[in-house]
Amino acid sequence: MLIAHKIALDPNNEQETYFARAAGTARFAYNWALAEWRRQYEACKADLALPKPSQMALRRQLNSIKAEQFPWMLEVTKCAAQMAIIQLGSAFKNFFAGRAQHPKFRKKGLHDRFSLTNDQFSVDGSRIRIPNLGWVRMREALRFTGKIMSATVSRVADRWFVSITVDTLDAHLPKAENQGAVGADLGVSALATLSTGEIVTGPKAHKALLSRLQRLSRSLSRKVKGSENRKKAKARLARLHARIGNIRTDALHQLTTGLTRRFHTIGIEDLNVRGMMANRHLSRSVADMGFFEFRRQLEYKAAQRGGVVVVADRWFPSSKTCSCCGHKLETLPLSVREWTCPACGSIHDRDVNAAINLKNLAVSSTASACGEDGSGLGRKLKTKPASVKQESSTKLPMGSFG
Ligand SMILES: [Zn+2]
């Protein structure tokens, strides 16, 4: 399984300058290739004899002109440009498969990163060696053992990180302590409600820091464009965004690690996030808590311990069904937090009841689908690793933040 570990770096001034330059080269190559891809695509639509654009052809094309047209590219590792174009190829592949939007141009300050193939760097304890640059200190040692696949150096606010992707081969974590099942209902008011009745409140990162965020944004908008003060305000805002992101990421990791460590079988809902995003009141909470990220983490962490995640389909009436007698309500408005079953008289907390239904579904579907291919784990093991790698390089700060 591919796992990425993102670790904060401690570069000196010279190394920081190199990172910025390599990230600039990667961005330039990506944007050059994207523009060229579009141009060649239009050209081959008009003339079918022309070849369709591909990342491999574009890499060759750039290699043949870079010494003459972009000699500054030679000052940094050749991986910066090459890997950026390979990533553009993957972005197009995801786009054609309907998994992602059309690739966009990378922006300075927003997509500052470059990647290295495993023959272009080495890791020794808490330092990493990068070509033309030497050893760079890392805030902690790599946590996973296995074959090192690649690394991506990126900037978040004013700090640099390296995300190292490792193929952990067959290294497994201990099995879940409690071999039982749990249902987890991700909520709006709480981060999650478990079928055991536990409520995980979560940090409410945005709410606590929202006023500061608003103040900083307002102050930024008043600063004169191009001024030194505007630059400073922008950096402050970026740091605050990074901090909020860290708080949120940390809470989610704690929740998913806790669940997979304790329970073997975990039932969750496949939330219709698109539909929920349309609801303005819910959208902030949804964005705040990251349902997709929750599911992604649960799946890979459960797989590491041999556990199973069962995802209810989005029409599964987890909230409207009585978990005692199975009676199904016609409707249950979101504002109703507690209700009494008209059939058996049980009094339900909306979220706990939903979590119990998810647990029951998880138990029954793992029991009936035992040995079948479609029963969650087998399928997920096959499809997950790639996305673990992809997303974690940008969104998964698992390392320390000092
Ligand atoms: Zn009932």
Tab-separated table of C-alpha atoms and ligand atoms in Angstrom:
chain	number	residue	atom	x	y	z
A	1	MET	CA	0.000	0.000	0.000
A	2	LEU	CA	1.229	3.496	-0.836
A	3	ILE	CA	1.306	5.861	2.103
A	4	ALA	CA	2.610	9.388	2.165
A	5	HIS	CA	4.263	10.923	5.178
A	6	LYS	CA	4.402	14.703	5.139
A	7	ILE	CA	7.219	16.130	7.208
A	8	ALA	CA	8.126	19.747	7.935
A	9	LEU	CA	11.547	20.794	6.634
A	10	ASP	CA	14.137	23.091	8.169
A	11	PRO	CA	15.901	24.496	5.119
A	12	ASN	CA	18.592	27.160	5.358
A	13	ASN	CA	18.354	30.292	3.208
A	14	GLU	CA	20.180	28.806	0.280
A	15	GLN	CA	17.990	25.703	0.326
A	16	GLU	CA	14.827	27.774	0.575
A	17	THR	CA	15.893	29.731	-2.487
A	18	TYR	CA	16.498	26.479	-4.328
A	19	PHE	CA	13.063	25.146	-3.353
A	20	ALA	CA	11.373	28.299	-4.616
A	21	ARG	CA	13.299	28.074	-7.883
A	22	ALA	CA	12.549	24.365	-8.390
A	23	ALA	CA	8.869	24.962	-7.611
A	24	GLY	CA	8.888	27.826	-10.112
A	25	THR	CA	10.422	25.568	-12.744
A	26	ALA	CA	7.830	22.879	-12.053
A	27	ARG	CA	5.022	25.398	-12.336
A	28	PHE	CA	6.421	26.808	-15.546
A	29	ALA	CA	6.788	23.335	-17.085
A	30	TYR	CA	3.270	22.364	-16.018
A	31	ASN	CA	1.738	25.518	-17.461
A	32	TRP	CA	3.829	25.323	-20.616
A	33	ALA	CA	2.720	21.704	-21.148
A	34	LEU	CA	-0.925	22.530	-20.439
A	35	ALA	CA	-0.928	25.357	-22.999
A	36	GLU	CA	0.888	23.147	-25.483
A	37	TRP	CA	-1.565	20.283	-24.815
A	38	ARG	CA	-4.510	22.535	-25.606
A	39	ARG	CA	-2.853	23.865	-28.749
A	40	GLN	CA	-1.973	20.378	-30.032
A	41	TYR	CA	-5.420	19.088	-29.155
A	42	GLU	CA	-7.078	21.812	-31.217
A	43	ALA	CA	-4.617	21.183	-34.046
A	44	CYS	CA	-5.322	17.455	-34.159
A	45	LYS	CA	-9.067	18.101	-34.133
A	46	ALA	CA	-8.596	20.147	-37.310
A	47	ASP	CA	-6.161	17.730	-38.878
A	48	LEU	CA	-6.676	14.096	-37.895
A	49	ALA	CA	-3.272	13.122	-39.214
A	50	LEU	CA	-1.594	15.003	-36.354
A	51	PRO	CA	-0.849	13.036	-33.187
A	52	LYS	CA	-2.872	13.549	-30.018
A	53	PRO	CA	-0.976	15.287	-27.222
A	54	SER	CA	0.582	13.088	-24.539
A	55	GLN	CA	2.698	13.756	-21.477
A	56	MET	CA	5.495	11.613	-22.855
A	57	ALA	CA	5.693	13.509	-26.145
A	58	LEU	CA	5.504	16.825	-24.310
A	59	ARG	CA	8.371	15.844	-22.020
A	60	ARG	CA	10.473	14.973	-25.029
A	61	GLN	CA	9.518	18.216	-26.712
A	62	LEU	CA	10.467	20.304	-23.680
A	63	ASN	CA	13.761	18.440	-23.296
A	64	SER	CA	14.718	19.251	-26.845
A	65	ILE	CA	14.149	23.002	-26.487
A	66	LYS	CA	14.887	23.784	-22.863
A	67	ALA	CA	18.661	24.284	-23.143
A	68	GLU	CA	18.123	26.885	-25.813
A	69	GLN	CA	14.855	28.520	-24.789
A	70	PHE	CA	14.738	28.047	-21.025
A	71	PRO	CA	18.364	27.617	-19.916
A	72	TRP	CA	17.500	28.550	-16.305
A	73	MET	CA	15.655	25.226	-16.081
A	74	LEU	CA	19.017	23.473	-15.951
A	75	GLU	CA	19.820	25.107	-12.616
A	76	VAL	CA	17.515	22.766	-10.695
A	77	THR	CA	16.880	19.032	-10.705
A	78	LYS	CA	15.518	17.799	-14.019
A	79	CYS	CA	12.771	16.026	-12.052
A	80	ALA	CA	11.065	19.346	-11.332
A	81	ALA	CA	9.960	19.827	-14.938
A	82	GLN	CA	9.625	16.147	-15.868
A	83	MET	CA	7.461	15.163	-12.904
A	84	ALA	CA	5.265	18.224	-13.363
A	85	ILE	CA	4.420	17.103	-16.907
A	86	ILE	CA	3.823	13.523	-15.734
A	87	GLN	CA	1.410	14.977	-13.159
A	88	LEU	CA	-0.325	16.901	-15.921
A	89	GLY	CA	-0.738	13.579	-17.757
A	90	SER	CA	-2.382	12.070	-14.658
A	91	ALA	CA	-4.590	15.136	-14.291
A	92	PHE	CA	-5.812	14.652	-17.869
A	93	LYS	CA	-6.319	10.939	-17.266
A	94	ASN	CA	-8.506	11.742	-14.237
A	95	PHE	CA	-10.359	14.340	-16.253
A	96	PHE	CA	-11.095	11.932	-19.125
A	97	ALA	CA	-12.239	9.291	-16.636
A	98	GLY	CA	-14.711	11.799	-15.167
A	99	ARG	CA	-12.968	11.827	-11.785
A	100	ALA	CA	-11.698	15.386	-11.886
A	101	GLN	CA	-12.140	18.738	-13.532
A	102	HIS	CA	-10.149	19.893	-16.513
A	103	PRO	CA	-6.562	20.695	-15.435
A	104	LYS	CA	-6.000	24.347	-14.607
A	105	PHE	CA	-2.894	26.469	-14.730
A	106	ARG	CA	-0.813	26.394	-11.572
A	107	LYS	CA	-0.537	29.655	-9.698
A	108	LYS	CA	2.426	31.109	-7.914
A	109	GLY	CA	1.989	31.040	-4.158
A	110	LEU	CA	-0.807	28.518	-4.409
A	111	HIS	CA	0.852	25.523	-6.065
A	112	ASP	CA	4.451	25.892	-5.019
A	113	ARG	CA	5.795	22.363	-5.252
A	114	PHE	CA	8.065	20.040	-7.134
A	115	SER	CA	8.502	16.282	-7.105
A	116	LEU	CA	11.433	13.916	-7.183
A	117	THR	CA	11.668	10.305	-8.320
A	118	ASN	CA	13.243	7.896	-5.866
A	119	ASP	CA	16.573	7.740	-7.673
A	120	GLN	CA	16.954	11.495	-7.170
A	121	PHE	CA	16.968	11.692	-3.391
A	122	SER	CA	17.804	9.668	-0.331
A	123	VAL	CA	16.644	9.710	3.263
A	124	ASP	CA	18.884	9.146	6.264
A	125	GLY	CA	17.294	9.472	9.702
A	126	SER	CA	15.819	12.936	9.922
A	127	ARG	CA	17.432	14.417	6.842
A	128	ILE	CA	16.867	14.148	3.127
A	129	ARG	CA	19.441	14.578	0.357
A	130	ILE	CA	18.338	16.458	-2.742
A	131	PRO	CA	20.409	16.765	-5.935
A	132	ASN	CA	22.531	19.926	-6.347
A	133	LEU	CA	21.552	20.879	-2.831
A	134	GLY	CA	22.839	18.388	-0.273
A	135	TRP	CA	21.232	17.436	2.984
A	136	VAL	CA	18.124	19.207	4.234
A	137	ARG	CA	16.966	18.751	7.822
A	138	MET	CA	13.553	17.225	8.459
A	139	ARG	CA	11.587	17.827	11.676
A	140	GLU	CA	11.193	14.094	12.203
A	141	ALA	CA	12.317	10.816	10.714
A	142	LEU	CA	10.233	8.948	8.160
A	143	ARG	CA	7.646	6.970	10.081
A	144	PHE	CA	6.976	4.150	7.622
A	145	THR	CA	9.292	1.432	6.428
A	146	GLY	CA	9.207	0.006	2.937
A	147	LYS	CA	10.258	1.002	-0.533
A	148	ILE	CA	10.511	4.779	-0.992
A	149	MET	CA	8.715	5.739	-4.207
A	150	SER	CA	8.818	9.507	-4.599
A	151	ALA	CA	8.896	12.794	-2.756
A	152	THR	CA	7.154	16.114	-3.203
A	153	VAL	CA	8.509	19.315	-1.667
A	154	SER	CA	5.805	21.910	-1.191
A	155	ARG	CA	5.161	25.221	0.502
A	156	VAL	CA	2.265	25.825	2.878
A	157	ALA	CA	2.074	29.479	3.949
A	158	ASP	CA	5.717	30.263	4.726
A	159	ARG	CA	6.887	26.753	5.551
A	160	TRP	CA	8.287	23.967	3.434
A	161	PHE	CA	7.271	20.324	3.715
A	162	VAL	CA	8.304	17.118	2.082
A	163	SER	CA	5.763	14.407	1.433
A	164	ILE	CA	7.491	11.061	0.995
A	165	THR	CA	5.517	8.238	-0.573
A	166	VAL	CA	6.388	4.782	0.707
A	167	ASP	CA	5.189	1.413	-0.519
A	168	THR	CA	4.716	-0.326	2.820
A	169	LEU	CA	4.512	-3.727	1.113
A	170	ASP	CA	3.079	-6.113	3.660
A	171	ALA	CA	3.761	-4.174	6.820
A	172	HIS	CA	0.561	-4.348	8.818
A	173	LEU	CA	-0.488	-2.661	12.001
A	174	PRO	CA	-1.898	-4.719	14.889
A	175	LYS	CA	-5.520	-5.763	14.502
A	176	ALA	CA	-8.270	-3.690	16.064
A	177	GLU	CA	-8.408	-4.074	19.865
A	178	ASN	CA	-12.112	-4.665	19.951
A	179	GLN	CA	-13.105	-7.000	17.171
A	180	GLY	CA	-16.626	-5.601	17.138
A	181	ALA	CA	-18.467	-3.203	14.894
A	182	VAL	CA	-19.349	0.451	15.154
A	183	GLY	CA	-21.454	2.887	13.189
A	184	ALA	CA	-20.246	6.466	12.803
A	185	ASP	CA	-22.590	9.239	11.786
A	186	LEU	CA	-20.805	12.399	10.705
A	187	GLY	CA	-22.803	15.314	11.870
A	188	VAL	CA	-23.297	18.987	11.597
A	189	SER	CA	-23.244	19.925	15.261
A	190	ALA	CA	-20.747	17.252	16.328
A	191	LEU	CA	-17.848	15.877	14.325
A	192	ALA	CA	-19.206	12.358	14.721
A	193	THR	CA	-21.716	10.368	16.731
A	194	LEU	CA	-20.931	6.696	17.339
A	195	SER	CA	-23.368	3.845	17.771
A	196	THR	CA	-21.920	3.408	21.270
A	197	GLY	CA	-23.481	6.769	22.138
A	198	GLU	CA	-20.148	8.586	22.205
A	199	ILE	CA	-20.102	12.059	20.700
A	200	VAL	CA	-16.868	13.340	19.198
A	201	THR	CA	-17.154	17.096	19.196
A	202	GLY	CA	-14.161	18.056	17.096
A	203	PRO	CA	-12.335	21.351	17.213
A	204	LYS	CA	-14.670	23.677	15.286
A	205	ALA	CA	-11.583	25.172	13.758
A	206	HIS	CA	-13.344	27.662	11.594
A	207	LYS	CA	-15.772	29.001	14.129
A	208	ALA	CA	-13.130	29.783	16.722
A	209	LEU	CA	-10.825	31.482	14.263
A	210	LEU	CA	-13.413	32.806	11.864
A	211	SER	CA	-13.537	36.319	13.243
A	212	ARG	CA	-9.776	36.572	13.029
A	213	LEU	CA	-9.953	35.275	9.496
A	214	GLN	CA	-12.526	37.907	8.577
A	215	ARG	CA	-10.503	40.662	10.194
A	216	LEU	CA	-7.338	39.659	8.381
A	217	SER	CA	-9.128	39.370	5.030
A	218	ARG	CA	-10.639	42.818	5.483
A	219	SER	CA	-7.303	44.285	6.429
A	220	LEU	CA	-5.721	42.676	3.378
A	221	SER	CA	-8.324	44.112	1.037
A	222	ARG	CA	-7.591	47.627	2.321
A	223	LYS	CA	-3.858	47.406	1.672
A	224	VAL	CA	-2.444	49.017	-1.457
A	225	LYS	CA	-1.635	46.514	-4.185
A	226	GLY	CA	2.037	45.744	-4.488
A	227	SER	CA	2.861	47.336	-1.147
A	228	GLU	CA	5.095	45.806	1.495
A	229	ASN	CA	2.225	45.896	4.006
A	230	ARG	CA	-0.016	43.978	1.676
A	231	LYS	CA	2.623	41.279	1.364
A	232	LYS	CA	2.830	41.013	5.139
A	233	ALA	CA	-0.948	40.843	5.549
A	234	LYS	CA	-1.130	38.173	2.881
A	235	ALA	CA	1.487	36.063	4.671
A	236	ARG	CA	-0.395	36.430	7.963
A	237	LEU	CA	-3.620	35.288	6.328
A	238	ALA	CA	-1.893	32.311	4.706
A	239	ARG	CA	-0.442	31.266	8.063
A	240	LEU	CA	-3.873	31.440	9.675
A	241	HIS	CA	-5.373	29.322	6.903
A	242	ALA	CA	-2.585	26.784	7.380
A	243	ARG	CA	-3.200	26.728	11.122
A	244	ILE	CA	-6.926	26.125	10.698
A	245	GLY	CA	-6.125	23.368	8.224
A	246	ASN	CA	-3.757	21.734	10.709
A	247	ILE	CA	-6.282	21.785	13.531
A	248	ARG	CA	-8.894	20.202	11.284
A	249	THR	CA	-6.542	17.604	9.869
A	250	ASP	CA	-5.353	16.632	13.300
A	251	ALA	CA	-8.885	16.127	14.648
A	252	LEU	CA	-9.865	14.014	11.674
A	253	HIS	CA	-6.760	11.851	11.956
A	254	GLN	CA	-7.375	11.303	15.651
A	255	LEU	CA	-10.951	10.256	14.958
A	256	THR	CA	-10.106	7.860	12.136
A	257	THR	CA	-7.105	6.374	13.935
A	258	GLY	CA	-9.195	5.886	17.077
A	259	LEU	CA	-12.018	4.181	15.205
A	260	THR	CA	-9.808	1.824	13.221
A	261	ARG	CA	-7.719	1.002	16.283
A	262	ARG	CA	-10.795	0.076	18.312
A	263	PHE	CA	-13.191	-1.506	15.825
A	264	HIS	CA	-12.853	-4.067	13.097
A	265	THR	CA	-16.019	-3.264	11.185
A	266	ILE	CA	-17.020	0.357	10.673
A	267	GLY	CA	-20.262	1.502	9.058
A	268	ILE	CA	-20.448	4.991	7.596
A	269	GLU	CA	-22.771	6.904	5.345
A	270	ASP	CA	-22.062	7.908	1.797
A	271	LEU	CA	-23.214	11.464	2.130
A	272	ASN	CA	-24.656	13.168	-0.818
A	273	VAL	CA	-22.141	15.922	-0.468
A	274	ARG	CA	-23.054	17.592	-3.726
A	275	GLY	CA	-26.619	17.933	-2.564
A	276	MET	CA	-25.521	19.167	0.821
A	277	MET	CA	-23.198	21.737	-0.656
A	278	ALA	CA	-26.209	23.275	-2.337
A	279	ASN	CA	-27.624	23.876	1.108
A	280	ARG	CA	-25.848	26.998	2.270
A	281	HIS	CA	-26.335	26.362	5.947
A	282	LEU	CA	-24.731	22.983	5.795
A	283	SER	CA	-21.963	23.750	3.401
A	284	ARG	CA	-19.624	25.345	5.893
A	285	SER	CA	-19.827	22.414	8.290
A	286	VAL	CA	-19.350	19.994	5.433
A	287	ALA	CA	-16.329	21.847	4.161
A	288	ASP	CA	-15.045	22.211	7.698
A	289	MET	CA	-15.052	18.564	8.443
A	290	GLY	CA	-14.174	17.005	5.145
A	291	PHE	CA	-16.373	13.959	4.601
A	292	PHE	CA	-14.300	12.715	1.682
A	293	GLU	CA	-11.149	12.954	3.702
A	294	PHE	CA	-12.848	11.124	6.587
A	295	ARG	CA	-13.809	8.234	4.363
A	296	ARG	CA	-10.425	8.128	2.647
A	297	GLN	CA	-8.554	7.980	5.943
A	298	LEU	CA	-10.867	5.368	7.430
A	299	GLU	CA	-10.460	3.135	4.416
A	300	TYR	CA	-6.706	3.136	4.290
A	301	LYS	CA	-6.278	2.906	8.038
A	302	ALA	CA	-8.764	0.032	8.333
A	303	ALA	CA	-6.997	-1.763	5.483
A	304	GLN	CA	-3.712	-1.489	7.396
A	305	ARG	CA	-5.273	-3.360	10.320
A	306	GLY	CA	-7.275	-5.811	8.265
A	307	GLY	CA	-10.524	-4.040	9.142
A	308	VAL	CA	-13.558	-3.342	6.990
A	309	VAL	CA	-15.342	-0.105	6.154
A	310	VAL	CA	-18.911	-0.492	4.933
A	311	VAL	CA	-20.321	2.543	3.159
A	312	ALA	CA	-24.100	2.765	3.111
A	313	ASP	CA	-25.430	3.951	-0.193
A	314	ARG	CA	-26.732	7.475	-0.185
A	315	TRP	CA	-30.400	6.471	-0.127
A	316	PHE	CA	-30.018	4.300	2.956
A	317	PRO	CA	-32.521	5.810	5.443
A	318	SER	CA	-30.154	5.783	8.441
A	319	SER	CA	-31.863	8.652	10.255
A	320	LYS	CA	-35.496	7.833	9.463
A	321	THR	CA	-35.440	4.162	10.481
A	322	CYS	CA	-36.090	3.068	14.058
A	323	SER	CA	-33.068	1.066	15.154
A	324	CYS	CA	-35.208	-0.943	17.625
A	325	CYS	CA	-38.091	-2.162	15.479
A	326	GLY	CA	-37.193	-1.160	11.912
A	327	HIS	CA	-40.158	1.176	11.456
A	328	LYS	CA	-39.437	3.785	8.799
A	329	LEU	CA	-40.663	7.355	9.097
A	330	GLU	CA	-41.933	9.157	6.011
A	331	THR	CA	-39.956	12.300	6.743
A	332	LEU	CA	-37.648	13.587	9.433
A	333	PRO	CA	-36.705	17.266	9.095
A	334	LEU	CA	-33.081	18.123	9.852
A	335	SER	CA	-34.176	20.315	12.752
A	336	VAL	CA	-35.615	17.351	14.667
A	337	ARG	CA	-32.853	16.144	16.972
A	338	GLU	CA	-34.945	13.680	18.992
A	339	TRP	CA	-37.987	11.623	18.068
A	340	THR	CA	-40.257	8.866	19.357
A	341	CYS	CA	-40.972	5.811	17.257
A	342	PRO	CA	-44.727	5.593	16.571
A	343	ALA	CA	-44.509	1.816	16.251
A	344	CYS	CA	-42.538	0.747	19.336
A	345	GLY	CA	-42.355	3.927	21.411
A	346	SER	CA	-38.540	4.075	21.613
A	347	ILE	CA	-37.102	7.540	22.086
A	348	HIS	CA	-34.224	8.227	19.719
A	349	ASP	CA	-31.438	10.728	19.578
A	350	ARG	CA	-31.351	11.407	15.858
A	351	ASP	CA	-27.584	10.899	15.423
A	352	VAL	CA	-27.128	7.934	17.767
A	353	ASN	CA	-30.037	6.164	16.074
A	354	ALA	CA	-28.467	6.792	12.667
A	355	ALA	CA	-25.120	5.471	13.899
A	356	ILE	CA	-26.754	2.293	15.241
A	357	ASN	CA	-28.446	1.707	11.878
A	358	LEU	CA	-25.104	2.133	10.144
A	359	LYS	CA	-23.524	-0.350	12.518
A	360	ASN	CA	-26.311	-2.881	11.908
A	361	LEU	CA	-25.957	-2.448	8.172
A	362	ALA	CA	-22.183	-2.933	8.401
A	363	VAL	CA	-22.576	-6.109	10.448
A	364	SER	CA	-25.232	-7.622	8.215
A	365	SER	CA	-23.450	-6.778	4.975
A	366	THR	CA	-20.107	-8.183	6.114
A	367	ALA	CA	-21.835	-11.332	7.343
A	368	SER	CA	-23.791	-11.910	4.135
A	369	ALA	CA	-21.023	-10.858	1.777
A	370	CYS	CA	-18.365	-12.948	3.511
A	371	GLY	CA	-15.879	-14.106	0.919
A	372	GLU	CA	-17.500	-12.179	-1.875
A	373	ASP	CA	-15.462	-9.781	-3.867
A	374	GLY	CA	-17.687	-6.770	-3.445
A	375	SER	CA	-17.588	-6.686	0.327
A	376	GLY	CA	-15.706	-3.512	0.857
A	377	LEU	CA	-12.202	-4.409	1.828
A	378	GLY	CA	-11.098	-6.369	-1.191
A	379	ARG	CA	-12.393	-3.769	-3.563
A	380	LYS	CA	-11.067	-0.836	-1.600
A	381	LEU	CA	-7.623	-2.265	-1.261
A	382	LYS	CA	-7.386	-2.292	-4.987
A	383	THR	CA	-8.674	1.170	-5.642
A	384	LYS	CA	-7.455	3.141	-2.648
A	385	PRO	CA	-3.689	3.276	-2.751
A	386	ALA	CA	-3.459	5.468	-5.809
A	387	SER	CA	-5.678	8.129	-4.367
A	388	VAL	CA	-3.956	7.870	-1.013
A	389	LYS	CA	-0.815	8.902	-2.769
A	390	GLN	CA	-2.389	11.602	-4.878
A	391	GLU	CA	-4.290	13.392	-2.216
A	392	SER	CA	-1.873	13.014	0.579
A	393	SER	CA	0.763	15.056	-1.122
A	394	THR	CA	-1.397	18.117	-0.815
A	395	LYS	CA	-3.890	17.524	1.924
A	396	LEU	CA	-2.450	15.133	4.410
A	397	PRO	CA	-0.076	16.793	6.808
A	398	MET	CA	0.598	13.766	8.966
A	399	GLY	CA	3.945	15.029	10.095
A	400	SER	CA	4.767	17.233	13.018
A	401	PHE	CA	4.270	20.935	12.843
A	402	GLY	CA	6.729	21.761	15.578
B	1	ZN	ZN	-39.520	1.455	16.645
